[in-house]
XYZ file of C-alpha atoms in Angstrom:
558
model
C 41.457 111.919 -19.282
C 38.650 112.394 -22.116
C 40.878 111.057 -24.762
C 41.194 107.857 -22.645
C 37.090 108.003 -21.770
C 36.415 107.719 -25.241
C 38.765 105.914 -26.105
C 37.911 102.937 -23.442
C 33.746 103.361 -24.519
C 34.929 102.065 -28.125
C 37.184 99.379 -27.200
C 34.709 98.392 -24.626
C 32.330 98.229 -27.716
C 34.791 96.578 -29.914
C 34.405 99.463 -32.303
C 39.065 99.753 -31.862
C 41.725 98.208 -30.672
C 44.084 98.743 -28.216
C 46.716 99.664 -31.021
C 44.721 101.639 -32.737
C 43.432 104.205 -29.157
C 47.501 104.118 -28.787
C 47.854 105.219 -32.142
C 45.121 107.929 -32.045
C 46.565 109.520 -28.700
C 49.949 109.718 -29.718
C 48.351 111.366 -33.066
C 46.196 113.600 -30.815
C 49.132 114.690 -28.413
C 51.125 115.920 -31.817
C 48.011 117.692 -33.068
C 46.623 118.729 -30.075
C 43.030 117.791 -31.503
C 39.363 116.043 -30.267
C 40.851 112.382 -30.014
C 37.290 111.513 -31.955
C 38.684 113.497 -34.803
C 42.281 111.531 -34.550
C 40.346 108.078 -34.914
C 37.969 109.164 -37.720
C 41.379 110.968 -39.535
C 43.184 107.543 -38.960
C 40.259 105.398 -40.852
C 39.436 103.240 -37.925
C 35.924 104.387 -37.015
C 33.641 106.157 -39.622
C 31.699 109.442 -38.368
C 28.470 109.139 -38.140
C 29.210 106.065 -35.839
C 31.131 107.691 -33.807
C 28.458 110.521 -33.037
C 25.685 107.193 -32.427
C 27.861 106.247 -29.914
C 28.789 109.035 -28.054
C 25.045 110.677 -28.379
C 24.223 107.004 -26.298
C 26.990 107.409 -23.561
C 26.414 110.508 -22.799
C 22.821 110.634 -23.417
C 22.864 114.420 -25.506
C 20.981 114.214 -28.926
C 22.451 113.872 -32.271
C 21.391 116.225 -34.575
C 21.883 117.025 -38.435
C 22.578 120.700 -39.219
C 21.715 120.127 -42.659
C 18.170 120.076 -42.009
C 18.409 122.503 -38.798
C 16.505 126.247 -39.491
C 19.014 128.553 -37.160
C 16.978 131.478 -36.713
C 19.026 135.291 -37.797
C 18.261 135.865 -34.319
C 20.596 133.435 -32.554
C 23.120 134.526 -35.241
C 22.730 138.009 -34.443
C 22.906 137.600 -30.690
C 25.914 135.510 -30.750
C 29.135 136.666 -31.110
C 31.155 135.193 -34.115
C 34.330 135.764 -31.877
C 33.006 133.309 -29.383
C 31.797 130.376 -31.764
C 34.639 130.286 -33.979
C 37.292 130.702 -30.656
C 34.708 127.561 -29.126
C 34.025 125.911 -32.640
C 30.290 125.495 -31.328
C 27.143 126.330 -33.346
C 24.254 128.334 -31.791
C 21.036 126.829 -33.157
C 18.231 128.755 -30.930
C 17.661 131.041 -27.936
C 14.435 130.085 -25.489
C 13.915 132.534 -22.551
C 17.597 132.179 -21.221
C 18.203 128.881 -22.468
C 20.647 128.969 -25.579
C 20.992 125.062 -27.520
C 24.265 124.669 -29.021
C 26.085 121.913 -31.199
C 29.041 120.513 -30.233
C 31.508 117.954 -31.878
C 33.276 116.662 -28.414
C 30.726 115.863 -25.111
C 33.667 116.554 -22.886
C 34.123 119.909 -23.118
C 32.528 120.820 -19.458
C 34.401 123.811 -19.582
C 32.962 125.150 -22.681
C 29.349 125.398 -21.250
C 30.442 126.797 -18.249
C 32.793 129.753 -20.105
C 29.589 130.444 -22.579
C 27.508 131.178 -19.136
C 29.740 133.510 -17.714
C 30.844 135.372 -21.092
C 27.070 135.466 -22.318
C 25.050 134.745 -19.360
C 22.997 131.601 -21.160
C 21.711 128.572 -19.923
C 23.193 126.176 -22.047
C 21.902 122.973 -23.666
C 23.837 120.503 -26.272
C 22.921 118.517 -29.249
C 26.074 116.708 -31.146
C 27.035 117.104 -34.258
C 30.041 117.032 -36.176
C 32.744 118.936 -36.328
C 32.988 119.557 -39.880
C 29.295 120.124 -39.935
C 29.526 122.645 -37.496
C 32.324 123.913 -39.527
C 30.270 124.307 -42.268
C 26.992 125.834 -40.737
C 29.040 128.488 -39.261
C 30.871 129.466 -42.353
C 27.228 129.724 -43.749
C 25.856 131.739 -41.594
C 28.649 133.944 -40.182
C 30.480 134.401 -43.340
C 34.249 133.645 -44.399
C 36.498 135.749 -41.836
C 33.814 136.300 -39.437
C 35.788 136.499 -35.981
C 38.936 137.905 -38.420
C 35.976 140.909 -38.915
C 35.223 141.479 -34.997
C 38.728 141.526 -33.645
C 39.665 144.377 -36.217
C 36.397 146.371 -35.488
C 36.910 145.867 -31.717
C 39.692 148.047 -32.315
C 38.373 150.591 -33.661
C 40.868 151.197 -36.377
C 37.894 151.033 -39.357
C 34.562 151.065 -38.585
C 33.612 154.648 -40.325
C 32.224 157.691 -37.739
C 29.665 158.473 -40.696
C 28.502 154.329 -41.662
C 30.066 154.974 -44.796
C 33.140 153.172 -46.439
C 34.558 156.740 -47.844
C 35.032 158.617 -44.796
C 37.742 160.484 -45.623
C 39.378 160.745 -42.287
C 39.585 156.886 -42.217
C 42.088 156.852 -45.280
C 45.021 157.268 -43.292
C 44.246 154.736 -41.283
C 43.005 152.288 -44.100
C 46.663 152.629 -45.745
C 48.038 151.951 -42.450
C 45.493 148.811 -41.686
C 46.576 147.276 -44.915
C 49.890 146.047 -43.115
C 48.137 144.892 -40.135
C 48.256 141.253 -38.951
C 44.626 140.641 -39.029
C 43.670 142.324 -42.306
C 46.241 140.290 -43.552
C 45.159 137.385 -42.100
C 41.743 138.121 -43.481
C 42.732 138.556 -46.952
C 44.670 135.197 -46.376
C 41.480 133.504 -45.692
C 39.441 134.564 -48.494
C 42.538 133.032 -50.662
C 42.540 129.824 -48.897
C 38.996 129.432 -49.295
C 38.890 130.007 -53.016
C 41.467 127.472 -53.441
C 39.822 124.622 -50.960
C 36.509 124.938 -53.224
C 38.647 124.538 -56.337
C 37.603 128.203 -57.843
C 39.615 129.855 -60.699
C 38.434 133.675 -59.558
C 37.491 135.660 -56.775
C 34.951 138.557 -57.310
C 35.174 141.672 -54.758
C 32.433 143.850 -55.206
C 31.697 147.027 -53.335
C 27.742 148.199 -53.336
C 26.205 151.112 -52.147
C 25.657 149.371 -48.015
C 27.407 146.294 -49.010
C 30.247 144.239 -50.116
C 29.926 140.744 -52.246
C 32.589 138.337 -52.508
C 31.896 135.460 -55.478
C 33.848 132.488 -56.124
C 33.834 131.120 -60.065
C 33.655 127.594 -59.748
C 33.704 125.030 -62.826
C 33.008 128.379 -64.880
C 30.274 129.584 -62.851
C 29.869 132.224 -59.937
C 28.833 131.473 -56.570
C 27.916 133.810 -53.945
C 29.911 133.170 -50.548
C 28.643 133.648 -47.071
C 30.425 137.083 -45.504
C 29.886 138.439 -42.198
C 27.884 142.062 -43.255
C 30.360 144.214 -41.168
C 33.322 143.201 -43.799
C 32.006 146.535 -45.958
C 33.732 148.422 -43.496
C 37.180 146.930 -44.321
C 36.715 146.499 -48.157
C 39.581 149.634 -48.479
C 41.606 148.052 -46.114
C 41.634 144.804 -48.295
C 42.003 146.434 -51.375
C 44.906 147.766 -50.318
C 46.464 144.627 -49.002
C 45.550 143.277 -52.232
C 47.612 146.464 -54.285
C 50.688 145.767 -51.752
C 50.306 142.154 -52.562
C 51.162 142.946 -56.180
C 52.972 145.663 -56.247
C 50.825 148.263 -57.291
C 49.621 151.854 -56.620
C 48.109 152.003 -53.367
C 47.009 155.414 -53.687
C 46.027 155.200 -57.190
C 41.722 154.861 -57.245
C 40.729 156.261 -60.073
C 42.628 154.387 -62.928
C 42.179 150.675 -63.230
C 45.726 148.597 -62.653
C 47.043 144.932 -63.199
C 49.417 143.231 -61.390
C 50.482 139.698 -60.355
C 51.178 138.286 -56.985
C 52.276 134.504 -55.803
C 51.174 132.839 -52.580
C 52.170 129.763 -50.994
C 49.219 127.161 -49.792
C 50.323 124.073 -47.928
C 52.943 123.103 -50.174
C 51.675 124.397 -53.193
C 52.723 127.868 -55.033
C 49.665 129.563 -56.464
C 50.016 132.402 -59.019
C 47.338 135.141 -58.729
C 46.750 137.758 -61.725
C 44.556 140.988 -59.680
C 43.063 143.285 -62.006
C 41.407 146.015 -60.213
C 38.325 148.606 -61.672
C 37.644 151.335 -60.035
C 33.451 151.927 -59.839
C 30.778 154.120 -58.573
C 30.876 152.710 -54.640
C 34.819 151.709 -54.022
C 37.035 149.422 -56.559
C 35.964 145.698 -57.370
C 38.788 143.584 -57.508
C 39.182 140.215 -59.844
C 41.761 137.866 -58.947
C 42.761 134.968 -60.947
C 43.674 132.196 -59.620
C 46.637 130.097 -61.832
C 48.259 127.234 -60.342
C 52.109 127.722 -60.958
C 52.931 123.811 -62.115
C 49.741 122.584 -64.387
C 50.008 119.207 -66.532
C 49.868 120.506 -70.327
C 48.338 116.885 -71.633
C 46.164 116.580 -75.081
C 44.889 113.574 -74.032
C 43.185 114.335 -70.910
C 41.651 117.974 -72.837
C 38.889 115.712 -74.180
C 40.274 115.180 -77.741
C 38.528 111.766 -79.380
C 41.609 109.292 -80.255
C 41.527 109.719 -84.231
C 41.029 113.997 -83.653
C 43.564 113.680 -81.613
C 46.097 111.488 -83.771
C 45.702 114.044 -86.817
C 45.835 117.267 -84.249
C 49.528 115.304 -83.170
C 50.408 114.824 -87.111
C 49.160 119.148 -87.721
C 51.106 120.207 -84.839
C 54.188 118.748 -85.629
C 54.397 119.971 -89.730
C 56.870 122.504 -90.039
C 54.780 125.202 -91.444
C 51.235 126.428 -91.496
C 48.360 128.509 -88.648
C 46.159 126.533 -86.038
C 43.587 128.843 -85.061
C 41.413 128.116 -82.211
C 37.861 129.974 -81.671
C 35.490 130.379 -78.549
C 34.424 133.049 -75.949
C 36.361 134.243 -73.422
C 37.240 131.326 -70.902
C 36.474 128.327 -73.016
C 40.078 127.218 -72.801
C 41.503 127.966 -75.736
C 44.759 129.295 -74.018
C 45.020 126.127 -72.024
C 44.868 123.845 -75.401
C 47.431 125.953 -76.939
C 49.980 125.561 -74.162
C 49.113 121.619 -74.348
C 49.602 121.930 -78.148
C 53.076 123.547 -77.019
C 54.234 121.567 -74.696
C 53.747 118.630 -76.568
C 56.124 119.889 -79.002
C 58.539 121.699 -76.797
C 62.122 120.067 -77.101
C 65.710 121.131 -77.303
C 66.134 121.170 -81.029
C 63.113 124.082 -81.483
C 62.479 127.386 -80.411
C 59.251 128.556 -79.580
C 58.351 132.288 -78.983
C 55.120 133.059 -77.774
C 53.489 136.571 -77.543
C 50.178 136.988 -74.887
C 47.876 139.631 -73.283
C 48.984 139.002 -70.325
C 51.359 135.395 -70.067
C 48.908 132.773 -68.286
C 51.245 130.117 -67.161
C 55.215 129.998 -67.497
C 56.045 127.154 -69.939
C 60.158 125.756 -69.251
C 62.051 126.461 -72.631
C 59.401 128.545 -74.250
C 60.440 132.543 -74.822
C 57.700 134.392 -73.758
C 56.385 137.917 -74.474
C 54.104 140.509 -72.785
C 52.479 142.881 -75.070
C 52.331 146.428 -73.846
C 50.133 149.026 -75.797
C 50.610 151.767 -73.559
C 54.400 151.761 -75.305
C 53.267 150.904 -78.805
C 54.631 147.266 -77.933
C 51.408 145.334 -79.634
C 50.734 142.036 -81.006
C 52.116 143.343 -84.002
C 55.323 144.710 -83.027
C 56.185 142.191 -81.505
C 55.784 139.461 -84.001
C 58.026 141.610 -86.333
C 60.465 141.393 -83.641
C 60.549 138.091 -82.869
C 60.922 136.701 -86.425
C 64.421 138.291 -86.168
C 65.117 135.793 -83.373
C 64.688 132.524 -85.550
C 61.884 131.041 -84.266
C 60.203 127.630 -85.418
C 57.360 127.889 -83.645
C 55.620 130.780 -82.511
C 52.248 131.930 -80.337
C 50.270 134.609 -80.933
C 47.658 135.066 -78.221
C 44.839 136.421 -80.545
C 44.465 138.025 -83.736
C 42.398 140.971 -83.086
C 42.815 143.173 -86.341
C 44.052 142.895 -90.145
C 47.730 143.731 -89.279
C 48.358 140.763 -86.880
C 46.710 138.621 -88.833
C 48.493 139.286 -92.099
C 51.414 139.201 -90.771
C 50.656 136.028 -88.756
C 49.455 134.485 -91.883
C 52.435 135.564 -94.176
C 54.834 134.388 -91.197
C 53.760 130.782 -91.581
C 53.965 131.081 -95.317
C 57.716 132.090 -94.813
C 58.090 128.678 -92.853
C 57.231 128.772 -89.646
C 54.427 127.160 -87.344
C 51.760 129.373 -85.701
C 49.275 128.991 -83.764
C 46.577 132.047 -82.536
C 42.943 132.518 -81.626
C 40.018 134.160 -82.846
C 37.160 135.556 -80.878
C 34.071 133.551 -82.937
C 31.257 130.658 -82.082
C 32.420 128.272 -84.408
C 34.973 126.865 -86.368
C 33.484 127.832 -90.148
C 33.205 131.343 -88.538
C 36.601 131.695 -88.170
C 37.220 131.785 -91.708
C 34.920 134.401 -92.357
C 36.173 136.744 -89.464
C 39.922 136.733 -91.279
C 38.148 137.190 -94.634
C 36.348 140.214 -93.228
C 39.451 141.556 -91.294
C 40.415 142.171 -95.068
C 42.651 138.835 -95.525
C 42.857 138.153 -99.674
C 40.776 134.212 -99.929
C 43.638 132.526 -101.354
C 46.457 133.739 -98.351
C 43.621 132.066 -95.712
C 43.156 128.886 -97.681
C 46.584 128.507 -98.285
C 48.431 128.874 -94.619
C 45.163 127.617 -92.324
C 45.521 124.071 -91.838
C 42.715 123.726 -88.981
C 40.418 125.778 -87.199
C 39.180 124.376 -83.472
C 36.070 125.658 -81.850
C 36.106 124.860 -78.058
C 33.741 125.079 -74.888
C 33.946 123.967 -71.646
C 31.341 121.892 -69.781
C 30.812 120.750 -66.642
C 32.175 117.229 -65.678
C 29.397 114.987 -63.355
C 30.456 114.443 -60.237
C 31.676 110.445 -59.685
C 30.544 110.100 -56.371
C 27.083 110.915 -56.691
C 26.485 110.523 -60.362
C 23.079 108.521 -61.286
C 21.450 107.126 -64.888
C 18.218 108.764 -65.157
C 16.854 107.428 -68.337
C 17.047 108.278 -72.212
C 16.322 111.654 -73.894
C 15.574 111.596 -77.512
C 18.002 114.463 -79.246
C 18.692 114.885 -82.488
C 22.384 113.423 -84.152
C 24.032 114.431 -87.231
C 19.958 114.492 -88.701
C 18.595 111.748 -87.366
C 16.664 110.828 -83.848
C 18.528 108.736 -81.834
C 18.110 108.417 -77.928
C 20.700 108.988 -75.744
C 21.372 107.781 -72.136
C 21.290 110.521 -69.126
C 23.249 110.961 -66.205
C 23.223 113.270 -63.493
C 24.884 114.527 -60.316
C 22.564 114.291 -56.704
C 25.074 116.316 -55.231
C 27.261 115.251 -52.209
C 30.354 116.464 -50.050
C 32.562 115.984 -52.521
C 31.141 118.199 -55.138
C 30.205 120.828 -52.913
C 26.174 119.213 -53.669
C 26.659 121.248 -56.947
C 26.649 117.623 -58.862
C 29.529 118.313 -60.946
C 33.482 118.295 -60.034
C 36.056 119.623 -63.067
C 35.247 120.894 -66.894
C 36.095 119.297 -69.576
C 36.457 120.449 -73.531
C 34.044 120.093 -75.924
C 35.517 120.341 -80.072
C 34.821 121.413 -83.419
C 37.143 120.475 -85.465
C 36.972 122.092 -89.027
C 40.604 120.672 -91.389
C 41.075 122.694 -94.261
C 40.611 120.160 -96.771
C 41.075 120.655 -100.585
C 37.206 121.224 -100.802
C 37.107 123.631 -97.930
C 39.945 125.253 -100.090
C 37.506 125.438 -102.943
C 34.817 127.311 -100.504
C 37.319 129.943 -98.814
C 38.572 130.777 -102.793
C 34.728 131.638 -103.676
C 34.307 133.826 -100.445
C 31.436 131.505 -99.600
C 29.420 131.771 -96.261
C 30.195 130.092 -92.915
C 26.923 128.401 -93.027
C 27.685 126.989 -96.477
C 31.209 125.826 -95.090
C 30.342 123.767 -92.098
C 27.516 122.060 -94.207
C 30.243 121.077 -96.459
C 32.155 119.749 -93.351
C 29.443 118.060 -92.024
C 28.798 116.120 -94.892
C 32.999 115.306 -95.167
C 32.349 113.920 -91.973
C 33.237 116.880 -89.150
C 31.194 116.609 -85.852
C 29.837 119.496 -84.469
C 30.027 121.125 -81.170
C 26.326 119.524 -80.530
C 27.190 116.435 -81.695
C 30.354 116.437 -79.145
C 28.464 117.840 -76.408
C 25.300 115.321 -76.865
C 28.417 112.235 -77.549
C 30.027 113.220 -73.707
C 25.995 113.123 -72.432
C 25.658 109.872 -73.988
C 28.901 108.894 -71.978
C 27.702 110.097 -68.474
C 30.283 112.636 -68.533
C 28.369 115.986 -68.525
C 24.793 116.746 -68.898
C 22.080 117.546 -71.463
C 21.501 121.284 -69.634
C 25.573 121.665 -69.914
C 25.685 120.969 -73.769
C 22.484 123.721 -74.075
C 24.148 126.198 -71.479
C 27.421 126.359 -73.646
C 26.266 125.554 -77.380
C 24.057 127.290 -79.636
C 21.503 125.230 -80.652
């Protein structure tokens, strides 16, 4: 009957047709949701009209819970079990009069059920239902009613208010397997992946537990209910089954892998887990199992990226690329590889630990604890004929001579080095011991690479010119920035994008390396054969309303 109350208000109004309130019950009958939701899901009546019009009919207020304090009061009177079940939002308590939001004004049932489970006078507003969504994830915290149902049985919640009883082990181990600490864990991996993030951060304190997301590169703290400290072992361990490690094991660290389906996608997770002073913090990685390798869409300009497609195709010679942890420099390489991946040539990679699987690329794990290093293994693989091979980073003077005499012998590599910028690079190999003329003679480029923040499209606005300086000279640039919106999470930026330095080993270079001269000396001399910096890049994707002015400063030295 509501479905067809509504639904008759907005044809009465003109707002649908006849077709369309068809349409939306048959949808609602299959889904079993608020026939509001059907019609807004369906495109034929936008939200915020919908809410006008029912706030008029049935004459309860709309409000915006955007803008609406909610009191730690309300939140701590009212059950999470009983919102989430309801999907209403507690805003405040008055003598024995609680105010609530609601998404549907039909649900007469609803009010009654809160006043005989909590004994409130009850009193609506309307809102919507992904608002209300959102407020409660806010304020209640990821998992919230996942939280009470396993406390309500009593299986966790330490005698002593501490996380380490030790007669709550048994049980933990045991809890790991159940349905709702599953379900839990489930949740905080759905999450991550609706709000785009790469990690998730676990972190035990001494009365607390902190979960993080790391969004476009940077960490955000996300809303928990405070009670989930007393199933952070129970987690843990869900996680450790998850991947197939030690349960029992809490004093060494341990990595492992695990895969989980979402919707229709297969996510790969890597879990490394640390054990510190109050319980074991767990990092999870999140790696989407089928990723687009493409150099174009990396952020190469078209003539960089013409001569990278002309280096990466010669038949000998080392591409090195340089930058801090998580600036992407794994992600270019594997677009580098793809792009050259075919029948007619093997490629071998070795990596600490393998990112992404690549189809028709050998790939290797290094293992120290056996003696199986970086090394090793590229004196292995040259046995098995490769043209092309990987090396995931030169870290001392024995993978890097051998990496270097390996592409004098005929074979393409391509590696990375730990340093700011590209001229760097060269110095780092020459103080790793490398002889001058063995660097200038198998390095054919060295890439620096960051990653910024991209603006987000919906909500990005000019805002003017800032004078910056250009290759030496003053020149003002246009500014654009994110307001924040839905879409972007009101963060004002969606996606990263690279930012490149790229330094060719040109006959002059040559000439530099073979006098041992500095890294400062060496990028002036590419700067003045026409190389752009990393500034100059950052400031030239500013100029383009792609990122931002703060971006370029977080990420470059300058």
């Amino acid at each position: 009957m509501g479905s067809k109350m509504i639904g008759e208000i907005l044809m009465d109004k003109g707002v649908i047709t006849k077709e369309q309130l068809d349409k939306a019950i048959s949808e609602q009958k299959r889904t079993g949701e608020f026939i509001g939701s059907c019609l807004i899901r369906l495109g034929y009546i936008d939200e915020k009209e919908l809410l006008f019009l029912l706030s008029e009919q049935f004459g309860i207020p709309y409000q915006d819970l955007k803008t609406t304090p909610i009191d730690d009061n309300v939140i701590n009177t009212i059950p999470a079990k009983y919102v989430w079940h309801y999907k209403f939002m507690p805003l405040k308590i008055k003598g024995n009069t609680l105010t609530i939001a609601i998404s549907n004004p039909l649900d007469i049932w609803l009010l009654e059920d809160i006043k005989l489970n909590l004994g409130y006078d009850v009193e609506c507003v309307l809102s919507s239902e992904r608002q209300i969504r959102e407020v409660l994830r806010k304020y209640y915290g990821i998992g919230a009613e996942t939280v009470e149902k396993i406390l309500e049985k009593e299986i966790l919640r330490p005698k002593t208010g501490l996380a380490k009883d030790i007669a709550a082990v048994e049980d933990i181990e045991r809890s790991a397997e159940d349905a709702s600490v599953i379900n839990l864990v489930n949740q905080i991996f759905s999450e991550a992946i609706n709000l785009r993030a790469t990690d998730v951060h676990i972190e035990p304190y001494r009365d607390s537990i902190k979960l993080r997301y790391r969004i476009d590169g940077l960490l955000y703290d996300t809303p928990i209910p405070p009670d989930l400290k007393y199933l952070h072992s129970a987690m843990v361990s869900r996680i450790k089954i998850m991947s197939s490690l030690d349960v029992v094991e809490r004093r060494l660290p341990q990595d492992g892998r695990a895969k989980i389906k979402v919707g229709n996608r297969e996510i790969d997770m890597r879990i490394s887990i640390l054990p510190s002073i109050y319980g074991e913090n767990v990092v999870i990685r999140i790696l989407p199992t089928q990723l687009l390798f493409d150099l174009k869409e990396l952020g190469f300009n078209p003539e960089d990226l013409q001569t990278l497609e002309t280096l990466i195709k010669k038949p000998h010679g080392i591409i090195f690329l340089t930058g801090p942890t998580g600036s992407g420099k794994t992600t270019t390489l594997y677009a580098c590889l793809s792009k050259i991946n075919s029948a007619e040539i093997k490629i071998i990679t070795i990596e600490d630990p393998i990112e992404y699987e690549l189809m028709g690329v050998t790939q290797i794990q290094v293992n120290p604890k056996v003696g199986f290093t970086f090394a090793n293994a590229l004196r292995g693989i040259l046995r098995h004929d490769p043209d092309v091979m990987m090396v995931g980073e030169v870290r001392d003077f024995e993978t890097a001579e051998l990496a270097i005499r390996t592409s004098l012998t005929g074979h393409l590599v391509f590696s990375t080095l730990h340093t700011n910028d590209a001229a760097s690079g060269i110095t780092r190999l020459l103080d790793m011991g490398i002889e001058p003329f063995l660097v200038a003679s198998s390095v054919e480029v060295f890439i620096a690479q960051r990653l910024v923040r991209v603006i987000c499209s919906k909500c990005k606005t000019e805002q003017g010119t800032q004078e910056i300086e250009l290759q030496g000279k003053k020149v003002n640039i246009k500014v654009y920035r994110g307001k924040g919106c839905e879409a972007c999470k009101h963060t004002g930026f969606q996606g990263r994008t690279a930012i490149y330095e790229i330094l060719f080993i040109t006959e002059e270079i040559r000439e530099l390396i073979l006098q041992k001269k500095s890294a400062v000396d060496i990028k002036k001399k590419a700067m003045s054969l026409g190389m752009s910096t990393l500034k100059d890049h950052g400031w030239e994707r500013v100029n383009q309303g792609i990122t931002t002015p703060e971006e370029v400063m977080r990420v470059v030295e300058l």
